[in-house]
Amino acid sequence: MLSVFRLTAINLYKHLASVNFWTPFILAIAAVNEFSHSLADMAKYYSIPVNGFSVSFLFTSLNQVIIIFLGIFILFSDLPFKDNQQMFLVSRSGKRAWIFSQVLYVLLVSLIYFSFIFICFCVALFPNLGFSADNWGKIIKTVAATNAKETFGLTFSVPQSVLSDFSPLEGFFCSFGIAYAGSVILGLITLLSNLALKHNVGNAISGALIFMYMFLNMRRIILLYYFSPLNWCSLFIMDKNGISIYPDVSWIITVLCTCFSLELIALYIFGGKKVKFVLDTKEEIT
């Protein structure tokens, strides 16, 4: 019997050579470059390092967030993997192990993707890069207090309220943690829906969540923010103290954990059902 970890390694190794795997990383480089190049110019102009944890403001920039989650959409659009090799793997491991290997694939690839984004940001700012867990640094504070956004062409703004509510380390873990969780939720929705329903239904649902993110940036309908996980990774939306009209941290964590648990339960249930495979000859086998 092949283990879940072995199956995950096989799938990861196989898809390292696919266009769908590498295209999102190219998109991520473009998004980070667009976000960071003006910040790097500002740091070079003042000869002051930028706090590396300020990458959390990446998720407040509309265009960059769309590109990043479009990459997530592409990464997981082929789930569940169904090809000649997968039919053999199911016969060796069982359906539930096969399904949960793809859950582990979503968790692992999401972690690789967002780690890559953070590394790209650090490389883009080097050598004007520093780290502080409790001080945003002069560059970010200058953006918050002056018109530096317009002067240097930055793609993001920095409200003073965000600097007072979040330390750099808190902001980093909140924004990246929720973005990672949102990626996992999108991946599992795609996996579950494509497995239980017709293929591409999950892709349509994930696409709808990305569209909701764009829609809420054009028209602020407060109620919808409570059901749009992609918006929650923005420090502008995340209510740390529970005093604004936006979702607070407890609501965000509760909904994300509930969605993740329900998706795992549903995947376990569907692990006992038949799975159709399409061979290269286009012949379907169950």
mmCIF file of C-alpha atoms in Angstrom:
data_model
loop_
_atom_site.group_PDB
_atom_site.id
_atom_site.type_symbol
_atom_site.label_atom_id
_atom_site.label_comp_id
_atom_site.label_asym_id
_atom_site.label_seq_id
_atom_site.Cartn_x
_atom_site.Cartn_y
_atom_site.Cartn_z
ATOM 1 C CA MET A 1 0.000 0.000 0.000
ATOM 2 C CA LEU A 2 1.322 3.413 -0.964
ATOM 3 C CA SER A 3 1.165 5.975 1.839
ATOM 4 C CA VAL A 4 -0.445 9.398 1.563
ATOM 5 C CA PHE A 5 3.007 11.003 1.781
ATOM 6 C CA ARG A 6 4.418 8.821 -0.997
ATOM 7 C CA LEU A 7 1.456 9.608 -3.242
ATOM 8 C CA THR A 8 1.894 13.325 -2.566
ATOM 9 C CA ALA A 9 5.579 13.122 -3.475
ATOM 10 C CA ILE A 10 4.718 11.301 -6.729
ATOM 11 C CA ASN A 11 2.142 13.937 -7.703
ATOM 12 C CA LEU A 12 4.439 16.821 -6.815
ATOM 13 C CA TYR A 13 7.364 15.347 -8.760
ATOM 14 C CA LYS A 14 5.170 14.705 -11.796
ATOM 15 C CA HIS A 15 3.631 18.175 -11.879
ATOM 16 C CA LEU A 16 6.925 20.005 -11.421
ATOM 17 C CA ALA A 17 7.307 19.647 -15.175
ATOM 18 C CA SER A 18 3.857 21.045 -16.041
ATOM 19 C CA VAL A 19 3.060 24.533 -17.281
ATOM 20 C CA ASN A 20 0.220 24.820 -14.765
ATOM 21 C CA PHE A 21 2.709 24.443 -11.932
ATOM 22 C CA TRP A 22 5.246 27.066 -12.997
ATOM 23 C CA THR A 23 2.955 29.705 -14.530
ATOM 24 C CA PRO A 24 1.642 30.840 -11.086
ATOM 25 C CA PHE A 25 5.199 31.349 -9.851
ATOM 26 C CA ILE A 26 5.953 33.552 -12.851
ATOM 27 C CA LEU A 27 2.786 35.528 -12.104
ATOM 28 C CA ALA A 28 3.891 35.830 -8.466
ATOM 29 C CA ILE A 29 7.244 37.297 -9.545
ATOM 30 C CA ALA A 30 5.401 39.878 -11.643
ATOM 31 C CA ALA A 31 3.063 40.773 -8.754
ATOM 32 C CA VAL A 32 5.884 41.126 -6.226
ATOM 33 C CA ASN A 33 7.984 43.177 -8.649
ATOM 34 C CA GLU A 34 5.088 45.563 -9.286
ATOM 35 C CA PHE A 35 4.558 45.936 -5.550
ATOM 36 C CA SER A 36 8.175 46.229 -4.445
ATOM 37 C CA HIS A 37 10.096 48.146 -7.098
ATOM 38 C CA SER A 38 8.828 51.590 -5.998
ATOM 39 C CA LEU A 39 9.391 50.642 -2.370
ATOM 40 C CA ALA A 40 12.950 49.630 -3.241
ATOM 41 C CA ASP A 41 13.468 52.980 -5.009
ATOM 42 C CA MET A 42 12.243 54.811 -1.929
ATOM 43 C CA ALA A 43 14.535 52.822 0.361
ATOM 44 C CA LYS A 44 17.483 53.499 -1.940
ATOM 45 C CA TYR A 45 16.643 57.216 -2.104
ATOM 46 C CA TYR A 46 16.601 57.594 1.690
ATOM 47 C CA SER A 47 19.299 54.941 2.288
ATOM 48 C CA ILE A 48 17.017 53.335 4.884
ATOM 49 C CA PRO A 49 16.172 49.605 4.975
ATOM 50 C CA VAL A 50 12.607 48.404 4.544
ATOM 51 C CA ASN A 51 11.188 46.053 7.173
ATOM 52 C CA GLY A 52 10.780 42.686 5.449
ATOM 53 C CA PHE A 53 7.518 42.086 7.311
ATOM 54 C CA SER A 54 5.980 44.997 5.402
ATOM 55 C CA VAL A 55 5.324 42.451 2.651
ATOM 56 C CA SER A 56 1.985 42.067 4.462
ATOM 57 C CA PHE A 57 0.825 45.220 2.626
ATOM 58 C CA LEU A 58 1.062 43.241 -0.596
ATOM 59 C CA PHE A 59 -2.388 41.879 0.243
ATOM 60 C CA THR A 60 -3.880 45.380 0.371
ATOM 61 C CA SER A 61 -3.047 46.016 -3.290
ATOM 62 C CA LEU A 62 -5.913 45.028 -5.606
ATOM 63 C CA ASN A 63 -3.994 44.102 -8.757
ATOM 64 C CA GLN A 64 -1.337 42.124 -6.930
ATOM 65 C CA VAL A 65 -3.889 40.101 -4.940
ATOM 66 C CA ILE A 66 -5.814 39.255 -8.109
ATOM 67 C CA ILE A 67 -2.616 38.031 -9.790
ATOM 68 C CA ILE A 68 -1.594 35.981 -6.748
ATOM 69 C CA PHE A 69 -4.947 34.226 -6.389
ATOM 70 C CA LEU A 70 -5.222 33.774 -10.140
ATOM 71 C CA GLY A 71 -2.001 31.816 -9.706
ATOM 72 C CA ILE A 72 -3.685 29.713 -7.010
ATOM 73 C CA PHE A 73 -6.597 29.112 -9.386
ATOM 74 C CA ILE A 74 -4.197 27.830 -12.058
ATOM 75 C CA LEU A 75 -2.198 25.709 -9.598
ATOM 76 C CA PHE A 76 -5.228 23.708 -8.524
ATOM 77 C CA SER A 77 -7.355 23.798 -11.684
ATOM 78 C CA ASP A 78 -6.435 20.189 -12.567
ATOM 79 C CA LEU A 79 -7.565 18.735 -9.236
ATOM 80 C CA PRO A 80 -8.302 15.939 -8.698
ATOM 81 C CA PHE A 81 -5.537 14.467 -10.833
ATOM 82 C CA LYS A 82 -7.024 11.788 -13.101
ATOM 83 C CA ASP A 83 -4.719 10.183 -15.614
ATOM 84 C CA ASN A 84 -3.256 6.808 -16.470
ATOM 85 C CA GLN A 85 -0.866 6.844 -13.535
ATOM 86 C CA GLN A 86 -3.547 7.906 -11.031
ATOM 87 C CA MET A 87 -5.675 4.860 -11.810
ATOM 88 C CA PHE A 88 -2.679 2.681 -10.959
ATOM 89 C CA LEU A 89 -2.000 4.664 -7.762
ATOM 90 C CA VAL A 90 -5.613 4.272 -6.592
ATOM 91 C CA SER A 91 -5.402 0.518 -7.110
ATOM 92 C CA ARG A 92 -2.225 0.421 -4.993
ATOM 93 C CA SER A 93 -3.303 2.787 -2.208
ATOM 94 C CA GLY A 94 -7.110 2.898 -2.012
ATOM 95 C CA LYS A 95 -9.397 5.805 -2.848
ATOM 96 C CA ARG A 96 -9.247 7.611 0.494
ATOM 97 C CA ALA A 97 -5.446 7.595 0.620
ATOM 98 C CA TRP A 98 -5.424 8.828 -2.979
ATOM 99 C CA ILE A 99 -7.835 11.668 -2.174
ATOM 100 C CA PHE A 100 -6.042 12.754 0.983
ATOM 101 C CA SER A 101 -2.714 12.727 -0.827
ATOM 102 C CA GLN A 102 -4.206 15.472 -2.990
ATOM 103 C CA VAL A 103 -5.319 17.336 0.139
ATOM 104 C CA LEU A 104 -1.719 17.176 1.343
ATOM 105 C CA TYR A 105 -0.636 18.346 -2.116
ATOM 106 C CA VAL A 106 -2.818 21.462 -1.725
ATOM 107 C CA LEU A 107 -1.376 22.175 1.728
ATOM 108 C CA LEU A 108 2.219 21.709 0.594
ATOM 109 C CA VAL A 109 2.031 23.580 -2.712
ATOM 110 C CA SER A 110 0.232 26.517 -1.039
ATOM 111 C CA LEU A 111 3.040 26.707 1.518
ATOM 112 C CA ILE A 112 5.681 26.612 -1.234
ATOM 113 C CA TYR A 113 3.831 29.302 -3.207
ATOM 114 C CA PHE A 114 3.554 31.828 -0.384
ATOM 115 C CA SER A 115 7.075 31.120 0.844
ATOM 116 C CA PHE A 116 8.252 31.851 -2.685
ATOM 117 C CA ILE A 117 6.375 35.181 -2.663
ATOM 118 C CA PHE A 118 8.065 36.195 0.598
ATOM 119 C CA ILE A 119 11.502 35.214 -0.711
ATOM 120 C CA CYS A 120 10.909 37.187 -3.925
ATOM 121 C CA PHE A 121 10.022 40.263 -1.871
ATOM 122 C CA CYS A 122 13.216 39.958 0.196
ATOM 123 C CA VAL A 123 15.352 39.506 -2.918
ATOM 124 C CA ALA A 124 13.698 42.507 -4.615
ATOM 125 C CA LEU A 125 14.541 44.778 -1.655
ATOM 126 C CA PHE A 126 18.051 43.490 -0.978
ATOM 127 C CA PRO A 127 20.354 45.078 0.170
ATOM 128 C CA ASN A 128 17.921 47.683 1.587
ATOM 129 C CA LEU A 129 16.225 45.082 3.757
ATOM 130 C CA GLY A 130 15.897 44.666 7.502
ATOM 131 C CA PHE A 131 13.638 42.903 9.980
ATOM 132 C CA SER A 132 11.998 44.103 13.159
ATOM 133 C CA ALA A 133 9.174 42.330 14.965
ATOM 134 C CA ASP A 134 7.845 45.425 16.764
ATOM 135 C CA ASN A 135 8.799 48.455 14.653
ATOM 136 C CA TRP A 136 7.502 49.050 11.134
ATOM 137 C CA GLY A 137 10.499 51.236 10.345
ATOM 138 C CA LYS A 138 10.899 54.724 8.935
ATOM 139 C CA ILE A 139 9.965 53.830 5.352
ATOM 140 C CA ILE A 140 6.502 52.462 6.177
ATOM 141 C CA LYS A 141 5.880 55.214 8.729
ATOM 142 C CA THR A 142 6.807 57.807 6.101
ATOM 143 C CA VAL A 143 4.319 56.271 3.658
ATOM 144 C CA ALA A 144 1.638 56.494 6.363
ATOM 145 C CA ALA A 145 2.386 60.109 7.328
ATOM 146 C CA THR A 146 3.209 61.762 3.981
ATOM 147 C CA ASN A 147 2.336 61.737 0.275
ATOM 148 C CA ALA A 148 5.176 59.295 -0.445
ATOM 149 C CA LYS A 149 2.713 56.996 -2.219
ATOM 150 C CA GLU A 150 2.187 59.552 -4.974
ATOM 151 C CA THR A 151 5.798 60.748 -4.982
ATOM 152 C CA PHE A 152 7.317 57.298 -5.485
ATOM 153 C CA GLY A 153 4.374 55.667 -7.278
ATOM 154 C CA LEU A 154 3.638 53.067 -4.612
ATOM 155 C CA THR A 155 0.774 50.656 -5.258
ATOM 156 C CA PHE A 156 -0.430 50.665 -1.651
ATOM 157 C CA SER A 157 -1.279 53.067 1.149
ATOM 158 C CA VAL A 158 -0.659 52.694 4.884
ATOM 159 C CA PRO A 159 -3.350 53.929 7.305
ATOM 160 C CA GLN A 160 -2.062 54.955 10.718
ATOM 161 C CA SER A 161 -4.727 52.714 12.273
ATOM 162 C CA VAL A 162 -3.052 49.623 10.792
ATOM 163 C CA LEU A 163 0.327 50.601 12.248
ATOM 164 C CA SER A 164 -1.219 51.072 15.679
ATOM 165 C CA ASP A 165 -3.305 47.867 15.567
ATOM 166 C CA PHE A 166 -0.662 45.479 14.243
ATOM 167 C CA SER A 167 3.001 44.993 14.969
ATOM 168 C CA PRO A 168 5.055 44.009 11.883
ATOM 169 C CA LEU A 169 5.221 40.380 12.974
ATOM 170 C CA GLU A 170 1.483 40.257 13.734
ATOM 171 C CA GLY A 171 0.669 41.851 10.400
ATOM 172 C CA PHE A 172 2.881 39.379 8.572
ATOM 173 C CA PHE A 173 1.426 36.269 10.194
ATOM 174 C CA CYS A 174 -2.154 37.535 9.957
ATOM 175 C CA SER A 175 -1.975 38.497 6.274
ATOM 176 C CA PHE A 176 0.151 35.581 5.067
ATOM 177 C CA GLY A 177 -1.565 33.088 7.363
ATOM 178 C CA ILE A 178 -5.032 34.018 6.131
ATOM 179 C CA ALA A 179 -3.844 34.204 2.502
ATOM 180 C CA TYR A 180 -2.407 30.686 2.922
ATOM 181 C CA ALA A 181 -5.671 29.481 4.474
ATOM 182 C CA GLY A 182 -7.608 31.097 1.612
ATOM 183 C CA SER A 183 -5.403 29.261 -0.865
ATOM 184 C CA VAL A 184 -6.064 25.953 0.877
ATOM 185 C CA ILE A 185 -9.811 26.614 0.938
ATOM 186 C CA LEU A 186 -9.795 27.394 -2.811
ATOM 187 C CA GLY A 187 -7.784 24.259 -3.536
ATOM 188 C CA LEU A 188 -10.041 21.996 -1.487
ATOM 189 C CA ILE A 189 -13.194 23.538 -2.962
ATOM 190 C CA THR A 190 -11.808 22.780 -6.409
ATOM 191 C CA LEU A 191 -10.853 19.237 -5.406
ATOM 192 C CA LEU A 192 -14.153 18.449 -3.683
ATOM 193 C CA SER A 193 -16.452 20.010 -6.290
ATOM 194 C CA ASN A 194 -14.620 18.517 -9.261
ATOM 195 C CA LEU A 195 -14.668 15.134 -7.524
ATOM 196 C CA ALA A 196 -18.302 15.166 -6.409
ATOM 197 C CA LEU A 197 -19.783 17.021 -9.369
ATOM 198 C CA LYS A 198 -18.753 17.552 -12.960
ATOM 199 C CA HIS A 199 -15.150 18.496 -13.625
ATOM 200 C CA ASN A 200 -14.622 22.291 -13.734
ATOM 201 C CA VAL A 201 -17.498 22.989 -11.323
ATOM 202 C CA GLY A 202 -14.904 23.531 -8.611
ATOM 203 C CA ASN A 203 -12.962 25.831 -10.917
ATOM 204 C CA ALA A 204 -16.114 27.871 -11.461
ATOM 205 C CA ILE A 205 -16.690 28.199 -7.700
ATOM 206 C CA SER A 206 -13.084 29.257 -7.094
ATOM 207 C CA GLY A 207 -13.345 31.739 -9.943
ATOM 208 C CA ALA A 208 -16.509 33.149 -8.390
ATOM 209 C CA LEU A 209 -14.682 33.749 -5.079
ATOM 210 C CA ILE A 210 -11.936 35.636 -6.934
ATOM 211 C CA PHE A 211 -14.599 37.665 -8.732
ATOM 212 C CA MET A 212 -16.247 38.441 -5.371
ATOM 213 C CA TYR A 213 -12.917 39.833 -4.168
ATOM 214 C CA MET A 214 -12.767 42.159 -7.190
ATOM 215 C CA PHE A 215 -16.418 43.129 -6.840
ATOM 216 C CA LEU A 216 -16.024 44.101 -3.177
ATOM 217 C CA ASN A 217 -13.110 46.344 -4.074
ATOM 218 C CA MET A 218 -15.407 48.228 -6.442
ATOM 219 C CA ARG A 219 -18.574 48.222 -4.326
ATOM 220 C CA ARG A 220 -18.269 47.876 -0.576
ATOM 221 C CA ILE A 221 -21.176 45.696 0.532
ATOM 222 C CA ILE A 222 -20.291 45.042 4.151
ATOM 223 C CA LEU A 223 -22.346 41.864 4.557
ATOM 224 C CA LEU A 224 -20.490 40.159 1.702
ATOM 225 C CA TYR A 225 -17.142 40.772 3.404
ATOM 226 C CA TYR A 226 -18.173 38.172 5.984
ATOM 227 C CA PHE A 227 -18.298 35.519 3.236
ATOM 228 C CA SER A 228 -15.327 36.524 1.097
ATOM 229 C CA PRO A 229 -12.197 34.815 2.479
ATOM 230 C CA LEU A 230 -9.882 36.396 -0.080
ATOM 231 C CA ASN A 231 -10.640 39.859 1.309
ATOM 232 C CA TRP A 232 -9.750 38.809 4.836
ATOM 233 C CA CYS A 233 -5.989 38.728 4.187
ATOM 234 C CA SER A 234 -5.964 42.540 3.870
ATOM 235 C CA LEU A 235 -4.902 44.360 7.032
ATOM 236 C CA PHE A 236 -7.401 47.071 6.033
ATOM 237 C CA ILE A 237 -10.316 44.631 6.361
ATOM 238 C CA MET A 238 -9.164 42.446 9.240
ATOM 239 C CA ASP A 239 -10.600 43.814 12.501
ATOM 240 C CA LYS A 240 -8.172 42.871 15.244
ATOM 241 C CA ASN A 241 -10.086 44.566 18.078
ATOM 242 C CA GLY A 242 -13.661 43.703 17.050
ATOM 243 C CA ILE A 243 -14.829 47.329 16.961
ATOM 244 C CA SER A 244 -15.361 47.982 13.233
ATOM 245 C CA ILE A 245 -18.016 46.900 10.745
ATOM 246 C CA TYR A 246 -15.628 44.406 9.128
ATOM 247 C CA PRO A 247 -15.087 40.755 10.130
ATOM 248 C CA ASP A 248 -12.989 40.378 13.261
ATOM 249 C CA VAL A 249 -10.200 37.863 13.725
ATOM 250 C CA SER A 250 -12.337 35.410 15.720
ATOM 251 C CA TRP A 251 -14.953 35.298 12.934
ATOM 252 C CA ILE A 252 -12.262 34.779 10.287
ATOM 253 C CA ILE A 253 -10.559 31.953 12.177
ATOM 254 C CA THR A 254 -13.885 30.270 13.001
ATOM 255 C CA VAL A 255 -15.120 30.332 9.395
ATOM 256 C CA LEU A 256 -11.808 29.150 7.940
ATOM 257 C CA CYS A 257 -11.533 26.273 10.431
ATOM 258 C CA THR A 258 -15.172 25.295 9.871
ATOM 259 C CA CYS A 259 -14.776 25.303 6.080
ATOM 260 C CA PHE A 260 -11.585 23.268 6.295
ATOM 261 C CA SER A 261 -13.193 20.698 8.616
ATOM 262 C CA LEU A 262 -16.327 20.340 6.499
ATOM 263 C CA GLU A 263 -14.271 19.932 3.342
ATOM 264 C CA LEU A 264 -12.186 17.179 4.944
ATOM 265 C CA ILE A 265 -15.322 15.375 6.133
ATOM 266 C CA ALA A 266 -16.904 15.634 2.677
ATOM 267 C CA LEU A 267 -13.728 14.368 1.014
ATOM 268 C CA TYR A 268 -13.625 11.421 3.411
ATOM 269 C CA ILE A 269 -17.225 10.570 2.503
ATOM 270 C CA PHE A 270 -16.575 10.800 -1.224
ATOM 271 C CA GLY A 271 -13.499 8.643 -0.728
ATOM 272 C CA GLY A 272 -15.830 5.688 -0.606
ATOM 273 C CA LYS A 273 -17.487 6.467 -3.935
ATOM 274 C CA LYS A 274 -16.436 5.576 -7.463
ATOM 275 C CA VAL A 275 -13.872 7.730 -9.226
ATOM 276 C CA LYS A 276 -13.797 8.028 -13.016
ATOM 277 C CA PHE A 277 -10.479 8.186 -14.818
ATOM 278 C CA VAL A 278 -9.904 9.428 -18.343
ATOM 279 C CA LEU A 279 -7.057 7.699 -20.117
ATOM 280 C CA ASP A 280 -5.067 9.182 -22.967
ATOM 281 C CA THR A 281 -7.428 7.357 -25.312
ATOM 282 C CA LYS A 282 -10.320 9.402 -23.796
ATOM 283 C CA GLU A 283 -11.852 6.181 -22.488
ATOM 284 C CA GLU A 284 -13.493 6.519 -19.086
ATOM 285 C CA ILE A 285 -12.839 3.823 -16.476
ATOM 286 C CA THR A 286 -14.381 3.717 -13.001
#
